[in-house]
Coordinates of C-alpha atoms and ligand atoms in Angstrom, one line a residue:
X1 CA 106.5 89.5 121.5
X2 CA 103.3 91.1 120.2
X3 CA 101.0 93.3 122.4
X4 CA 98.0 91.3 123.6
X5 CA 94.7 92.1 122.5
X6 CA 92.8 95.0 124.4
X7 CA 90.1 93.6 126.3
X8 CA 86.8 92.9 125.3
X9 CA 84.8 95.6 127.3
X10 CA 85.3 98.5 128.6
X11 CA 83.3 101.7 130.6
X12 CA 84.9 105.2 130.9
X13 CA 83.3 109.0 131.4
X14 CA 84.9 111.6 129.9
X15 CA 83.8 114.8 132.0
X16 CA 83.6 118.1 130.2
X17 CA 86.5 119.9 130.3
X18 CA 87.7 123.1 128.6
X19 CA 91.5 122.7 127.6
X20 CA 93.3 125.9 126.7
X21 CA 97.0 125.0 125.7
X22 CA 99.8 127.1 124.5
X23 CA 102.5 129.7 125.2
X24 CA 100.5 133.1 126.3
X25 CA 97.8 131.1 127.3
X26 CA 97.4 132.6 130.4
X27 CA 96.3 136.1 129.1
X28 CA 93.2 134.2 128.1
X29 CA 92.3 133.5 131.5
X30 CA 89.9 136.6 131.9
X31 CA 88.1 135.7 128.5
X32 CA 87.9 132.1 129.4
X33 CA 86.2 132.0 132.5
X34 CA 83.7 134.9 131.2
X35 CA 82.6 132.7 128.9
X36 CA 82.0 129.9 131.5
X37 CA 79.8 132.5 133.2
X38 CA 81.7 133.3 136.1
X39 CA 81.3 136.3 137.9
X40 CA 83.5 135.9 141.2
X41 CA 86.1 134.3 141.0
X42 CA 88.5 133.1 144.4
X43 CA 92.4 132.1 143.5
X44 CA 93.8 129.8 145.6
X45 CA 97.6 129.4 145.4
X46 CA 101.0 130.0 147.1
X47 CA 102.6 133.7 147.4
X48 CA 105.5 132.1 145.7
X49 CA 103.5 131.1 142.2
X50 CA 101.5 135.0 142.4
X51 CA 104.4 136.2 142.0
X52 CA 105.7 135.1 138.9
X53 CA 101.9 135.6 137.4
X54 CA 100.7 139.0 136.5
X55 CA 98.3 141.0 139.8
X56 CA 95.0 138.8 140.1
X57 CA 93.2 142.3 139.4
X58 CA 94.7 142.9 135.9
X59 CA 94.0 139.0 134.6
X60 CA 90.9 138.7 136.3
X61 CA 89.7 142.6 136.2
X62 CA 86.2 143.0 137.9
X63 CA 85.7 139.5 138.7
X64 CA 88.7 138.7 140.9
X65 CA 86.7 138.1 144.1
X66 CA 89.7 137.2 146.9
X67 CA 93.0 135.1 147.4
X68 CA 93.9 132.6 149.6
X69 CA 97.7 132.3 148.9
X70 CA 99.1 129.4 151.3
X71 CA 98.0 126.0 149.8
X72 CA 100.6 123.6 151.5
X73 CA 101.5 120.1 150.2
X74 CA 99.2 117.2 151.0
X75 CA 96.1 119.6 151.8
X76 CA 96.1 119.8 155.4
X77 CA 92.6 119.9 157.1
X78 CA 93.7 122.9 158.8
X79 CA 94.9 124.9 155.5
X80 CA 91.4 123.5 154.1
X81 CA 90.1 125.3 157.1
X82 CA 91.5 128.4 156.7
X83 CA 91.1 128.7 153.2
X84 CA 86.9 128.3 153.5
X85 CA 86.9 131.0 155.6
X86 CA 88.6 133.4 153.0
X87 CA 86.1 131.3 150.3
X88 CA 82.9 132.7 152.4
X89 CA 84.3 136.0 152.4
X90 CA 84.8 136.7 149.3
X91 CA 81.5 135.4 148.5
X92 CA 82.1 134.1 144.7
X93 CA 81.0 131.7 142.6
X94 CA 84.4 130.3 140.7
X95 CA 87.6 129.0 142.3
X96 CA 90.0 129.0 140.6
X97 CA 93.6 127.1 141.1
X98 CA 97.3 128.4 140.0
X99 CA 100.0 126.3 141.1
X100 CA 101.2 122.9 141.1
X101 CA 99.3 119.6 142.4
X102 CA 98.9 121.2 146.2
X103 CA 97.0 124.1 144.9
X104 CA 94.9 122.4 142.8
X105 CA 94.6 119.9 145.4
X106 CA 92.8 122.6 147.7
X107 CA 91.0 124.0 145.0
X108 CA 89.4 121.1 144.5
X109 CA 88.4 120.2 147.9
X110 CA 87.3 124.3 148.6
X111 CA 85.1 123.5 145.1
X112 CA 83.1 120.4 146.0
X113 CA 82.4 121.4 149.5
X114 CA 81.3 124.7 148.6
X115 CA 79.6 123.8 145.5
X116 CA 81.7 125.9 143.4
X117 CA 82.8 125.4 139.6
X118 CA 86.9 125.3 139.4
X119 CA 89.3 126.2 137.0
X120 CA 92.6 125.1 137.2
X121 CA 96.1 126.7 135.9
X122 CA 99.0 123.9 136.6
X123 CA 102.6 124.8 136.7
X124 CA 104.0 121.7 137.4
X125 CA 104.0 118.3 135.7
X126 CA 101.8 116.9 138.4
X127 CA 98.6 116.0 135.9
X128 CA 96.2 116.1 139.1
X129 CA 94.1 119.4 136.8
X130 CA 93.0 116.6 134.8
X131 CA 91.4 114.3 137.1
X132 CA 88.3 113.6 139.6
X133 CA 90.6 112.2 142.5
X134 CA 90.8 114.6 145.5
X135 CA 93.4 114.3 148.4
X136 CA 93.6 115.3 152.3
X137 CA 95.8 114.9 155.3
X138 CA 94.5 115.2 158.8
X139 CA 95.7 113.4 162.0
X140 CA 94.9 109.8 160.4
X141 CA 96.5 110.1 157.6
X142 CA 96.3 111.2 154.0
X143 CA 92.7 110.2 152.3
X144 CA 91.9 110.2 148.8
X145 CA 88.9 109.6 146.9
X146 CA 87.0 110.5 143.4
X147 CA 84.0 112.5 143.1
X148 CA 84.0 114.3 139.5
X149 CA 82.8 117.1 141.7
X150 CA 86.5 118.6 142.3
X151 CA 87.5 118.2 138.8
X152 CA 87.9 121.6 137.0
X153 CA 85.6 122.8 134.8
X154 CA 88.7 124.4 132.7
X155 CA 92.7 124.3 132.8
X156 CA 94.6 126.7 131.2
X157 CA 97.7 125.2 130.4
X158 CA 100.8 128.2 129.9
X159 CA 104.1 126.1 129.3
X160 CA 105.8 129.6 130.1
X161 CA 104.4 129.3 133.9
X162 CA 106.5 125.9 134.1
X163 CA 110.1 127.9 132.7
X164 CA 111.0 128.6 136.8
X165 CA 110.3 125.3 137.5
X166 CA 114.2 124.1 138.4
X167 CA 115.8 121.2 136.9
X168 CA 115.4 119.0 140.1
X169 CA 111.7 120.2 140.8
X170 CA 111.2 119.5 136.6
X171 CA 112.8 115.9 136.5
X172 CA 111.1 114.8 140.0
X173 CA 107.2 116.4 139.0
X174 CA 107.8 115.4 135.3
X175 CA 108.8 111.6 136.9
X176 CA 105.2 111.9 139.1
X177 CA 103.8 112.0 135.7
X178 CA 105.3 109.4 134.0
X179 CA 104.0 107.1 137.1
X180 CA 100.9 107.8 136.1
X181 CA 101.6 106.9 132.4
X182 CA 103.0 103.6 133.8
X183 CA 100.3 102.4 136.1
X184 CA 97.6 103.1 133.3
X185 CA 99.6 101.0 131.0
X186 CA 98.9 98.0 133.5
X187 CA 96.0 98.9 135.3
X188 CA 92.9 96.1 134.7
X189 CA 90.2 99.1 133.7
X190 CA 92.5 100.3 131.1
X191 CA 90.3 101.1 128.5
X192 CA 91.8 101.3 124.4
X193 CA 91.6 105.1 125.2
X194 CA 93.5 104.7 128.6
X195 CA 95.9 103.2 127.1
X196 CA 96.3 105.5 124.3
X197 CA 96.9 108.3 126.1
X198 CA 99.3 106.9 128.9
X199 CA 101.5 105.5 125.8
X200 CA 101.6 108.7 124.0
X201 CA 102.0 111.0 127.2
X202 CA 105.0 108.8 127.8
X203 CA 106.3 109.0 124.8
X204 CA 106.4 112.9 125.0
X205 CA 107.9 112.7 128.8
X206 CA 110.8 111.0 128.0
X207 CA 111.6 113.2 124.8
X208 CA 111.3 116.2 126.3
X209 CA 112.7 115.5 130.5
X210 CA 116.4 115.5 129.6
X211 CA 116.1 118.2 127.5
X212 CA 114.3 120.0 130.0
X213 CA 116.5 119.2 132.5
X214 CA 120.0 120.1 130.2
X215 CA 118.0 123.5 129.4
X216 CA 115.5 124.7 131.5
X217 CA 114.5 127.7 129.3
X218 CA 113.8 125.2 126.0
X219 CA 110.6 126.6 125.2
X220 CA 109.9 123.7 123.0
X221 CA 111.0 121.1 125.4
X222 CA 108.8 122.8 128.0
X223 CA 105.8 122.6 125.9
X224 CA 106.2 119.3 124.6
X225 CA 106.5 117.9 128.5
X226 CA 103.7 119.7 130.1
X227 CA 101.4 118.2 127.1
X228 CA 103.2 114.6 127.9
X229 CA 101.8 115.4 131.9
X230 CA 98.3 116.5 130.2
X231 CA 97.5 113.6 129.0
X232 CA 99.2 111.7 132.0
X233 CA 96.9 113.3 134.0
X234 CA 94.2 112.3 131.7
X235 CA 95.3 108.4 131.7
X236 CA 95.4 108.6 135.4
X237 CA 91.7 109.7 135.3
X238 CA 90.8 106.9 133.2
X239 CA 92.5 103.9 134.8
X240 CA 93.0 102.5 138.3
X241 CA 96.8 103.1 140.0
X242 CA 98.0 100.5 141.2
X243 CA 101.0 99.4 143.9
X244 CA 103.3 102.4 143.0
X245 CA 100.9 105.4 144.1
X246 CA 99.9 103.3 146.7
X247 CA 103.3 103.4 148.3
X248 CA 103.8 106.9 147.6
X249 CA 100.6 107.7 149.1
X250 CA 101.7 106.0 152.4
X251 CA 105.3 107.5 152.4
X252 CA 103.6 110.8 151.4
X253 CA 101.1 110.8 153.9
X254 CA 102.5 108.6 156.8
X255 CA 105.7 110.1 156.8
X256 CA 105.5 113.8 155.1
X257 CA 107.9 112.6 152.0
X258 CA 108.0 114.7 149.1
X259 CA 104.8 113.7 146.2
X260 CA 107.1 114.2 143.0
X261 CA 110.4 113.5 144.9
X262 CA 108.8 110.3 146.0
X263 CA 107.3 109.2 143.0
X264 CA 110.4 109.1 141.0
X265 CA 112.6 107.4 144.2
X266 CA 110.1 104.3 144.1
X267 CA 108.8 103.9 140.2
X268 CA 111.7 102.2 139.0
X269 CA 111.8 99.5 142.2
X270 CA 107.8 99.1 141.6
X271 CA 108.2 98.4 137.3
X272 CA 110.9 95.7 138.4
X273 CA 108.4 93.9 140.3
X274 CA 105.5 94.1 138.4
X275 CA 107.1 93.7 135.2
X276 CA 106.9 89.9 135.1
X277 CA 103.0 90.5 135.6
X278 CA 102.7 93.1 133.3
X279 CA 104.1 92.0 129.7
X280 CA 102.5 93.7 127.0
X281 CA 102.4 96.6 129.4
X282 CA 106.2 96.6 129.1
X283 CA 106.6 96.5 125.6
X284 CA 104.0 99.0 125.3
X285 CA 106.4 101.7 127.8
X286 CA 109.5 100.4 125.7
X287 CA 108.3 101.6 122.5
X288 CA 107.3 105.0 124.0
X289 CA 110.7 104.8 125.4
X290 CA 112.5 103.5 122.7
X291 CA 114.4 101.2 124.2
X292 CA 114.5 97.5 124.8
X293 CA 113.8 96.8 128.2
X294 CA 111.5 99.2 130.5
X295 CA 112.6 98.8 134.1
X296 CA 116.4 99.8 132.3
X297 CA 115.3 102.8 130.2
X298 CA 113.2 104.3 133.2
X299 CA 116.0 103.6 135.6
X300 CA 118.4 105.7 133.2
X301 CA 115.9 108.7 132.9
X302 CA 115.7 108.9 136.7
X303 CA 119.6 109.2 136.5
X304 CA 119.2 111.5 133.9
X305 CA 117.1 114.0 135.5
X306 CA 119.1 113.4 139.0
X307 CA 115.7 112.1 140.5
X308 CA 117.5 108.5 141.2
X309 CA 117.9 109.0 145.0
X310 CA 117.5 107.0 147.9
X311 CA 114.6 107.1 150.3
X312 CA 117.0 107.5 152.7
X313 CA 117.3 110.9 151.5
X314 CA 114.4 111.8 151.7
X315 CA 112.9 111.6 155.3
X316 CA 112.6 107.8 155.2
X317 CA 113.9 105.9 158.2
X318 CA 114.3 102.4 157.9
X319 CA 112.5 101.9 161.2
X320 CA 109.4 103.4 159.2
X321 CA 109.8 100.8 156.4
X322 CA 107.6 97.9 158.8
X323 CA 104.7 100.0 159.5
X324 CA 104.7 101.5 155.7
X325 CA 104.8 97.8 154.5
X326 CA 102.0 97.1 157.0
X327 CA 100.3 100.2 155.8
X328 CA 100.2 99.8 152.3
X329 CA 98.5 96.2 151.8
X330 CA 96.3 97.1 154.8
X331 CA 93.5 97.1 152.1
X332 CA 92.7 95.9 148.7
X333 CA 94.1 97.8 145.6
X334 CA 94.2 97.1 141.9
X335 CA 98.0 95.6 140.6
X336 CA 98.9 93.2 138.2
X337 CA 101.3 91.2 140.5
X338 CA 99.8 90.9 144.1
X339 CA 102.2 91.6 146.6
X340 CA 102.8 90.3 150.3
X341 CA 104.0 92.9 153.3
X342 CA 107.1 90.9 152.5
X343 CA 107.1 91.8 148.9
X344 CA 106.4 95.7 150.1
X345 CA 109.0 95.5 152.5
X346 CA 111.8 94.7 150.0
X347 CA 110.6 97.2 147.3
X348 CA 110.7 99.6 150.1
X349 CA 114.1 98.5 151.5
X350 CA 115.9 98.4 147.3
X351 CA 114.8 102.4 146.8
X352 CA 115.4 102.5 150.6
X353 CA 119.4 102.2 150.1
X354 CA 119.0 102.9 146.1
X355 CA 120.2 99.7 144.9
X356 CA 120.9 99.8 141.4
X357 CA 118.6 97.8 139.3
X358 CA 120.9 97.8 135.9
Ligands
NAD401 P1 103.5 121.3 144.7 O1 102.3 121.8 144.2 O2 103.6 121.1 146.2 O3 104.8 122.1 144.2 C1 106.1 121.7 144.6 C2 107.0 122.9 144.8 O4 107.2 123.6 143.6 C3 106.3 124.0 145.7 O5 107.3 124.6 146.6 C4 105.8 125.0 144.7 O6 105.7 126.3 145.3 C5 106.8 124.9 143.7 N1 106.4 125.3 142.3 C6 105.2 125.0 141.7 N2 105.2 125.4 140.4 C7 106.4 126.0 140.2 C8 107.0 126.7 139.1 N3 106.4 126.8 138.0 N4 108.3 127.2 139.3 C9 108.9 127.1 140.5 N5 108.4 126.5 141.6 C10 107.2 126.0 141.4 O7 103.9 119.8 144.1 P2 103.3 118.9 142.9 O8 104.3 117.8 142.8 O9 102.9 119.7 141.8 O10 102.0 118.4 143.6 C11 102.0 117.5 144.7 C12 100.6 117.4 145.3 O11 99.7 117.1 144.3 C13 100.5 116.3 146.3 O12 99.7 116.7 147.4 C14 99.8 115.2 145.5 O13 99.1 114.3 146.3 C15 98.9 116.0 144.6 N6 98.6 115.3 143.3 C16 97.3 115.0 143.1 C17 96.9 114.3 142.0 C18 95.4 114.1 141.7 O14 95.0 113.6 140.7 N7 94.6 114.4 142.7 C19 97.8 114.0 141.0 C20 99.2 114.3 141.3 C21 99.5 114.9 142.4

């Protein structure tokens, strides 16, 4: 089977971005952002990830401007709240990110509505520094959107930052990322340069995950994944997601289930039902994987990295499994294989129970 041609047009921005990658990096930080003209700068993060960083006022000198130091998964409106408060205090003019995806995630919503540049420093594999799409829960639900408003002006990428990162937390984040590899391999917009980068960000992911995983202190292995999630991150940008994140939206913000957790429970159960849609998108993810058949080799990597667990596990209920069925083809989205609530509801009930798939 040969790859089918890519298709005959195609649209895409590419936003500019700064992209500062290596070990060390971060000691550039100051340097960085005084180039980009900043002269306050407000971190948003969790107490947790300040820790492991040098004090604020050493990497930042002069120009660190405040903290807010409680960014919470899923960006809560009231954490949003809280955090503008501390934003209008410190009265600066840069926000600026350290953390994984929920950090970012409230950096970039504290940016746009305050009409602030951000820069971004991730330390998990969760690829959302490198793309326009916000996120927010309040009491309807989670909401997500683009605006190339919240996307960061610059991300400082220090594969040293990721070295705590455990072996669960590195396999589930590092699978979030390889979802979004996936979905840009089959999304409809994919443009040549999509699709470029979601094959070669997988490529790196699956080299680099186990060995991750077997050694959390590779240094090499570590570099090589967070570039894998870079360019994940950038693929996501460029192409529409599809059925996948749309569940894990819905279990994530319906039902408070864990983002990277989540997306690693429900990719493999997703590929198996869009893989008959979705040929040359396969072959495409089984050459990055070197394998011979996709919805297999990804199945095994979950297993490898201990990320292959049920929903059950993880806060689902099966009474829950109805109204997420109902929830997720409430309204249109992009997939190569359209599915039925039906469809949904047996996805959902396979990485419900974690019925093997090989
Ligand atoms: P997270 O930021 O919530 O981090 C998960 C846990 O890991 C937290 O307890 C955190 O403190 C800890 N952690 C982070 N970095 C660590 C490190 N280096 N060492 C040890 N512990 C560390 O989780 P996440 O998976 O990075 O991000 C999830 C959020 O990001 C969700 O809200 C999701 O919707 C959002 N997201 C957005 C996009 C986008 O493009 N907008 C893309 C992916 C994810």
């Amino acid at each position: 089977m040969t790859l089918e041609l890519s298709p005959p047009r195609f649209t895409y921005d590419l936003r500019a971005s700064r992209v500062a990658f290596g070990p060390g990096a971060l000691r550039d930080l100051g340097t960085e952002l005084a180039v980009l003209g900043a002269r306050r700068v407000f971190v948003v993060s969790t107490k947790s990830r300040l820790a492991e960083v040098p004090p604020m006022n050493e990497l930042l000198g002069e120009r660190f401007a405040g903290v807010f130091d409680e960014a919470v998964e899923h960006v809560p409106a009231a954490t949003v709240v809280a955090a503008q408060s501390a934003l209008h205090q410190a009265d600066a003019d840069f926000c600026l990110a350290i953390g994984g995806g929920s950090a970012i995630g409230l950096g970039k919503i504290l940016a746009r509505d305050a009409g602030k540049l951000l820069a971004a420093v991730p330390t998990t594999y969760s690829g959302s520094e490198m793309t326009a799409v916000w996120g927010m829960t309040d009491v309807h639900g989670k909401r997500t959107g683009r605006d190339p408003r919240v996307a960061p002006r610059i991300v400082i990428y220090d594969p040293d930052l990721t070295l705590s990162l455990s072996p669960a937390l590195s396999g589930a984040s590092g699978m979030n990322a390889m979802a979004h590899a996936v979905e840009a391999m089959y999304a409809a917009n994919a443009s040549p340069m999509a699709l470029a980068l979601a094959e070669e960000s997988a490529r790196l992911l699956a080299a680099s995950l186990p060995r991750v995983f077997a050694n959390p202190h590779d240094h090499d292995a570590r570099s090589t994944a967070l570039s894998g999630a870079h360019l994940a991150g950038r693929a996501l940008d460029l192409a529409a997601m599809g059925l996948h994140h749309r569940i894990c939206h819905v279990l994530g913000g319906l039902f408070g289930l864990p983002h990277a957790r989540t997306h690693a429970a429900v990719l493999p159960y997703v590929l198996a039902y869009n893989a008959p849609a979705a040929r040359s998108a396969m072959l495409r993810l089984a050459r990055s994987l070197e394998a011979y058949d996709s919805v297999t080799a990804i199945m095994h990597l979950c297993r490898t990295l201990g990320v292959a667990r049920p929903l059950s596990e993880l806060g689902l209920r099966k009474d829950d499994i109805d109204r997420a069925a109902d929830e997720v083809t409430a309204s249109p989205y992009a997939n190569p294989r359209p599915a039925t609530k039906e469809d949904v509801r047996g996805i959902l009930l396979a990485a419900f129970y974690g019925d093997s798939l090989t």
